[in-house]
């Protein structure tokens, strides 16, 4: 069993029960003992002006989603280490595309967010025309 870290006046515990399969970096269970929680809206690959970034370029869209997610977390005085749940949506049913998105996220400044309870989902379509990626985040806030 893997157990996570204690943070300022709040405990976030990440667990991989021995009875469950090994994971490629995330944890099956995340427990927050107490405190405030932030639920971020699905972060889309839209630039500050509201236009789609990286039409037909999943890597560019992942990078924009990471940037937007970091900005949203910073707005509530949290970083990626405070994330307790992620759901990654990718418009694809191709395992290689899905794995590529996962690898790019793990190589990004948001990487610590994906050591927690995470789900990667291939979908048929997302909300904006041309959108290929969206990220849903829940974070445990300090203090």
PDB file of N, CA, C and O in Angstrom, residues 14 23-27 58-59 62-63 65-67 70 80 83 86 88 90 97-120 133 135:
ATOM      1  N   UNK A  14      -3.053   9.254  -0.091  1.00  0.00           N
ATOM      2  CA  UNK A  14      -3.248   8.565  -1.369  1.00  0.00           C
ATOM      3  C   UNK A  14      -2.882   7.111  -1.165  1.00  0.00           C
ATOM      4  O   UNK A  14      -1.803   6.810  -0.649  1.00  0.00           O
ATOM      5  N   UNK A  23      -0.810   0.675 -10.773  1.00  0.00           N
ATOM      6  CA  UNK A  23      -1.194   1.771 -11.654  1.00  0.00           C
ATOM      7  C   UNK A  23       0.047   2.381 -12.298  1.00  0.00           C
ATOM      8  O   UNK A  23       1.144   2.236 -11.768  1.00  0.00           O
ATOM      9  N   UNK A  24      -0.138   3.107 -13.402  1.00  0.00           N
ATOM     10  CA  UNK A  24       0.999   3.791 -14.017  1.00  0.00           C
ATOM     11  C   UNK A  24       1.227   5.178 -13.416  1.00  0.00           C
ATOM     12  O   UNK A  24       1.386   6.157 -14.126  1.00  0.00           O
ATOM     13  N   UNK A  25       1.179   5.294 -12.093  1.00  0.00           N
ATOM     14  CA  UNK A  25       1.500   6.557 -11.440  1.00  0.00           C
ATOM     15  C   UNK A  25       0.413   7.184 -10.609  1.00  0.00           C
ATOM     16  O   UNK A  25       0.700   7.940  -9.698  1.00  0.00           O
ATOM     17  N   UNK A  26      -0.846   6.900 -10.873  1.00  0.00           N
ATOM     18  CA  UNK A  26      -1.921   7.478 -10.070  1.00  0.00           C
ATOM     19  C   UNK A  26      -2.233   6.555  -8.895  1.00  0.00           C
ATOM     20  O   UNK A  26      -1.702   5.453  -8.804  1.00  0.00           O
ATOM     21  N   UNK A  27      -3.074   7.000  -7.972  1.00  0.00           N
ATOM     22  CA  UNK A  27      -3.512   6.192  -6.846  1.00  0.00           C
ATOM     23  C   UNK A  27      -4.995   5.864  -7.001  1.00  0.00           C
ATOM     24  O   UNK A  27      -5.766   6.665  -7.508  1.00  0.00           O
ATOM     25  N   UNK A  58      -3.460  17.842 -30.699  1.00  0.00           N
ATOM     26  CA  UNK A  58      -3.768  17.409 -29.336  1.00  0.00           C
ATOM     27  C   UNK A  58      -2.696  17.861 -28.350  1.00  0.00           C
ATOM     28  O   UNK A  58      -3.006  18.241 -27.216  1.00  0.00           O
ATOM     29  N   UNK A  59      -1.421  17.878 -28.748  1.00  0.00           N
ATOM     30  CA  UNK A  59      -0.364  18.311 -27.840  1.00  0.00           C
ATOM     31  C   UNK A  59      -0.514  19.786 -27.476  1.00  0.00           C
ATOM     32  O   UNK A  59      -0.377  20.167 -26.306  1.00  0.00           O
ATOM     33  N   UNK A  62      -3.366  20.039 -25.043  1.00  0.00           N
ATOM     34  CA  UNK A  62      -2.975  19.596 -23.702  1.00  0.00           C
ATOM     35  C   UNK A  62      -2.199  20.712 -23.007  1.00  0.00           C
ATOM     36  O   UNK A  62      -2.455  21.034 -21.842  1.00  0.00           O
ATOM     37  N   UNK A  63      -1.260  21.313 -23.708  1.00  0.00           N
ATOM     38  CA  UNK A  63      -0.452  22.385 -23.117  1.00  0.00           C
ATOM     39  C   UNK A  63      -1.320  23.554 -22.664  1.00  0.00           C
ATOM     40  O   UNK A  63      -1.094  24.130 -21.593  1.00  0.00           O
ATOM     41  N   UNK A  65      -4.562  23.404 -21.857  1.00  0.00           N
ATOM     42  CA  UNK A  65      -5.359  22.914 -20.725  1.00  0.00           C
ATOM     43  C   UNK A  65      -4.514  22.941 -19.450  1.00  0.00           C
ATOM     44  O   UNK A  65      -4.993  23.332 -18.382  1.00  0.00           O
ATOM     45  N   UNK A  66      -3.254  22.540 -19.549  1.00  0.00           N
ATOM     46  CA  UNK A  66      -2.350  22.593 -18.390  1.00  0.00           C
ATOM     47  C   UNK A  66      -2.198  24.041 -17.920  1.00  0.00           C
ATOM     48  O   UNK A  66      -2.319  24.334 -16.727  1.00  0.00           O
ATOM     49  N   UNK A  67      -1.942  24.944 -18.835  1.00  0.00           N
ATOM     50  CA  UNK A  67      -1.783  26.358 -18.491  1.00  0.00           C
ATOM     51  C   UNK A  67      -3.036  26.907 -17.814  1.00  0.00           C
ATOM     52  O   UNK A  67      -2.955  27.590 -16.780  1.00  0.00           O
ATOM     53  N   UNK A  70      -3.423  25.395 -14.242  1.00  0.00           N
ATOM     54  CA  UNK A  70      -2.507  26.012 -13.279  1.00  0.00           C
ATOM     55  C   UNK A  70      -3.003  27.396 -12.874  1.00  0.00           C
ATOM     56  O   UNK A  70      -2.935  27.770 -11.697  1.00  0.00           O
ATOM     57  N   UNK A  80      -0.597  22.020  -8.058  1.00  0.00           N
ATOM     58  CA  UNK A  80      -0.961  20.673  -8.496  1.00  0.00           C
ATOM     59  C   UNK A  80      -0.880  19.617  -7.393  1.00  0.00           C
ATOM     60  O   UNK A  80      -1.593  18.619  -7.440  1.00  0.00           O
ATOM     61  N   UNK A  83      -4.242  18.754  -5.730  1.00  0.00           N
ATOM     62  CA  UNK A  83      -5.289  18.077  -6.502  1.00  0.00           C
ATOM     63  C   UNK A  83      -5.552  16.698  -5.907  1.00  0.00           C
ATOM     64  O   UNK A  83      -4.622  15.946  -5.608  1.00  0.00           O
ATOM     65  N   UNK A  86      -8.752  13.883 -10.713  1.00  0.00           N
ATOM     66  CA  UNK A  86      -8.785  14.405 -12.076  1.00  0.00           C
ATOM     67  C   UNK A  86      -9.544  13.449 -12.975  1.00  0.00           C
ATOM     68  O   UNK A  86      -9.518  12.235 -12.785  1.00  0.00           O
ATOM     69  N   UNK A  88      -9.721  13.174 -17.192  1.00  0.00           N
ATOM     70  CA  UNK A  88      -9.170  13.678 -18.447  1.00  0.00           C
ATOM     71  C   UNK A  88     -10.033  13.143 -19.579  1.00  0.00           C
ATOM     72  O   UNK A  88     -10.182  11.914 -19.719  1.00  0.00           O
ATOM     73  N   UNK A  90     -10.596  12.910 -23.671  1.00  0.00           N
ATOM     74  CA  UNK A  90      -9.884  13.043 -24.941  1.00  0.00           C
ATOM     75  C   UNK A  90     -10.798  12.551 -26.054  1.00  0.00           C
ATOM     76  O   UNK A  90     -11.355  11.453 -25.963  1.00  0.00           O
ATOM     77  N   UNK A  97      -3.253   7.509 -28.829  1.00  0.00           N
ATOM     78  CA  UNK A  97      -3.560   8.928 -28.596  1.00  0.00           C
ATOM     79  C   UNK A  97      -3.814   9.156 -27.108  1.00  0.00           C
ATOM     80  O   UNK A  97      -3.289  10.104 -26.508  1.00  0.00           O
ATOM     81  N   UNK A  98      -4.605   8.289 -26.507  1.00  0.00           N
ATOM     82  CA  UNK A  98      -4.897   8.421 -25.079  1.00  0.00           C
ATOM     83  C   UNK A  98      -3.621   8.329 -24.253  1.00  0.00           C
ATOM     84  O   UNK A  98      -3.383   9.138 -23.355  1.00  0.00           O
ATOM     85  N   UNK A  99      -2.772   7.361 -24.561  1.00  0.00           N
ATOM     86  CA  UNK A  99      -1.505   7.200 -23.839  1.00  0.00           C
ATOM     87  C   UNK A  99      -0.600   8.413 -24.052  1.00  0.00           C
ATOM     88  O   UNK A  99       0.104   8.849 -23.136  1.00  0.00           O
ATOM     89  N   UNK A 100      -0.615   8.981 -25.249  1.00  0.00           N
ATOM     90  CA  UNK A 100       0.189  10.167 -25.528  1.00  0.00           C
ATOM     91  C   UNK A 100      -0.244  11.361 -24.701  1.00  0.00           C
ATOM     92  O   UNK A 100       0.594  12.130 -24.219  1.00  0.00           O
ATOM     93  N   UNK A 101      -1.551  11.523 -24.530  1.00  0.00           N
ATOM     94  CA  UNK A 101      -2.063  12.608 -23.689  1.00  0.00           C
ATOM     95  C   UNK A 101      -1.608  12.382 -22.250  1.00  0.00           C
ATOM     96  O   UNK A 101      -1.126  13.311 -21.583  1.00  0.00           O
ATOM     97  N   UNK A 102      -1.736  11.166 -21.752  1.00  0.00           N
ATOM     98  CA  UNK A 102      -1.314  10.836 -20.388  1.00  0.00           C
ATOM     99  C   UNK A 102       0.174  11.155 -20.200  1.00  0.00           C
ATOM    100  O   UNK A 102       0.557  11.811 -19.224  1.00  0.00           O
ATOM    101  N   UNK A 103       1.016  10.733 -21.144  1.00  0.00           N
ATOM    102  CA  UNK A 103       2.457  10.995 -21.042  1.00  0.00           C
ATOM    103  C   UNK A 103       2.757  12.489 -21.056  1.00  0.00           C
ATOM    104  O   UNK A 103       3.610  12.973 -20.304  1.00  0.00           O
ATOM    105  N   UNK A 104       2.060  13.248 -21.899  1.00  0.00           N
ATOM    106  CA  UNK A 104       2.305  14.695 -21.972  1.00  0.00           C
ATOM    107  C   UNK A 104       1.892  15.373 -20.664  1.00  0.00           C
ATOM    108  O   UNK A 104       2.577  16.286 -20.185  1.00  0.00           O
ATOM    109  N   UNK A 105       0.788  14.946 -20.080  1.00  0.00           N
ATOM    110  CA  UNK A 105       0.369  15.498 -18.799  1.00  0.00           C
ATOM    111  C   UNK A 105       1.398  15.183 -17.716  1.00  0.00           C
ATOM    112  O   UNK A 105       1.728  16.036 -16.887  1.00  0.00           O
ATOM    113  N   UNK A 106       1.930  13.965 -17.717  1.00  0.00           N
ATOM    114  CA  UNK A 106       2.920  13.578 -16.712  1.00  0.00           C
ATOM    115  C   UNK A 106       4.250  14.300 -16.886  1.00  0.00           C
ATOM    116  O   UNK A 106       5.051  14.369 -15.948  1.00  0.00           O
ATOM    117  N   UNK A 107       4.502  14.843 -18.059  1.00  0.00           N
ATOM    118  CA  UNK A 107       5.729  15.594 -18.323  1.00  0.00           C
ATOM    119  C   UNK A 107       5.527  17.098 -18.137  1.00  0.00           C
ATOM    120  O   UNK A 107       6.460  17.869 -18.322  1.00  0.00           O
ATOM    121  N   UNK A 108       4.327  17.511 -17.772  1.00  0.00           N
ATOM    122  CA  UNK A 108       3.988  18.935 -17.668  1.00  0.00           C
ATOM    123  C   UNK A 108       4.195  19.448 -16.237  1.00  0.00           C
ATOM    124  O   UNK A 108       4.352  18.661 -15.300  1.00  0.00           O
ATOM    125  N   UNK A 109       4.131  20.772 -16.059  1.00  0.00           N
ATOM    126  CA  UNK A 109       4.205  21.341 -14.703  1.00  0.00           C
ATOM    127  C   UNK A 109       3.018  20.924 -13.815  1.00  0.00           C
ATOM    128  O   UNK A 109       3.075  21.081 -12.601  1.00  0.00           O
ATOM    129  N   UNK A 110       1.978  20.380 -14.405  1.00  0.00           N
ATOM    130  CA  UNK A 110       0.801  19.928 -13.658  1.00  0.00           C
ATOM    131  C   UNK A 110       0.942  18.465 -13.205  1.00  0.00           C
ATOM    132  O   UNK A 110       0.065  17.927 -12.547  1.00  0.00           O
ATOM    133  N   UNK A 111       2.044  17.814 -13.527  1.00  0.00           N
ATOM    134  CA  UNK A 111       2.237  16.379 -13.291  1.00  0.00           C
ATOM    135  C   UNK A 111       1.853  15.894 -11.894  1.00  0.00           C
ATOM    136  O   UNK A 111       1.225  14.838 -11.771  1.00  0.00           O
ATOM    137  N   UNK A 112       2.189  16.612 -10.801  1.00  0.00           N
ATOM    138  CA  UNK A 112       1.812  16.105  -9.476  1.00  0.00           C
ATOM    139  C   UNK A 112       0.308  15.881  -9.303  1.00  0.00           C
ATOM    140  O   UNK A 112      -0.109  15.081  -8.479  1.00  0.00           O
ATOM    141  N   UNK A 113      -0.502  16.565 -10.100  1.00  0.00           N
ATOM    142  CA  UNK A 113      -1.952  16.400 -10.016  1.00  0.00           C
ATOM    143  C   UNK A 113      -2.390  14.999 -10.436  1.00  0.00           C
ATOM    144  O   UNK A 113      -3.468  14.542 -10.055  1.00  0.00           O
ATOM    145  N   UNK A 114      -1.568  14.309 -11.209  1.00  0.00           N
ATOM    146  CA  UNK A 114      -1.971  13.017 -11.754  1.00  0.00           C
ATOM    147  C   UNK A 114      -1.446  11.836 -10.956  1.00  0.00           C
ATOM    148  O   UNK A 114      -1.567  10.693 -11.383  1.00  0.00           O
ATOM    149  N   UNK A 115      -0.887  12.107  -9.760  1.00  0.00           N
ATOM    150  CA  UNK A 115      -0.492  11.022  -8.869  1.00  0.00           C
ATOM    151  C   UNK A 115      -1.653  10.638  -7.964  1.00  0.00           C
ATOM    152  O   UNK A 115      -1.551   9.702  -7.185  1.00  0.00           O
ATOM    153  N   UNK A 116      -2.729  11.365  -8.062  1.00  0.00           N
ATOM    154  CA  UNK A 116      -3.896  11.158  -7.214  1.00  0.00           C
ATOM    155  C   UNK A 116      -4.920  10.288  -7.950  1.00  0.00           C
ATOM    156  O   UNK A 116      -4.608   9.691  -8.971  1.00  0.00           O
ATOM    157  N   UNK A 117      -6.128  10.224  -7.461  1.00  0.00           N
ATOM    158  CA  UNK A 117      -7.188   9.474  -8.135  1.00  0.00           C
ATOM    159  C   UNK A 117      -7.459  10.126  -9.488  1.00  0.00           C
ATOM    160  O   UNK A 117      -7.900  11.266  -9.543  1.00  0.00           O
ATOM    161  N   UNK A 118      -7.157   9.408 -10.566  1.00  0.00           N
ATOM    162  CA  UNK A 118      -7.266   9.976 -11.918  1.00  0.00           C
ATOM    163  C   UNK A 118      -7.962   9.000 -12.854  1.00  0.00           C
ATOM    164  O   UNK A 118      -7.779   7.793 -12.739  1.00  0.00           O
ATOM    165  N   UNK A 119      -8.717   9.558 -13.787  1.00  0.00           N
ATOM    166  CA  UNK A 119      -9.403   8.760 -14.797  1.00  0.00           C
ATOM    167  C   UNK A 119      -9.173   9.395 -16.161  1.00  0.00           C
ATOM    168  O   UNK A 119      -9.300  10.606 -16.306  1.00  0.00           O
ATOM    169  N   UNK A 120      -8.838   8.571 -17.140  1.00  0.00           N
ATOM    170  CA  UNK A 120      -8.636   9.005 -18.523  1.00  0.00           C
ATOM    171  C   UNK A 120      -9.738   8.378 -19.363  1.00  0.00           C
ATOM    172  O   UNK A 120      -9.912   7.152 -19.346  1.00  0.00           O
ATOM    173  N   UNK A 133      -9.435  17.945 -25.972  1.00  0.00           N
ATOM    174  CA  UNK A 133      -9.052  17.613 -24.595  1.00  0.00           C
ATOM    175  C   UNK A 133      -9.811  18.511 -23.616  1.00  0.00           C
ATOM    176  O   UNK A 133     -10.043  19.691 -23.900  1.00  0.00           O
ATOM    177  N   UNK A 135     -10.076  18.854 -19.026  1.00  0.00           N
ATOM    178  CA  UNK A 135      -9.601  18.329 -17.753  1.00  0.00           C
ATOM    179  C   UNK A 135     -10.491  18.826 -16.622  1.00  0.00           C
ATOM    180  O   UNK A 135     -10.687  20.028 -16.461  1.00  0.00           O
TER     181      UNK A 135
END
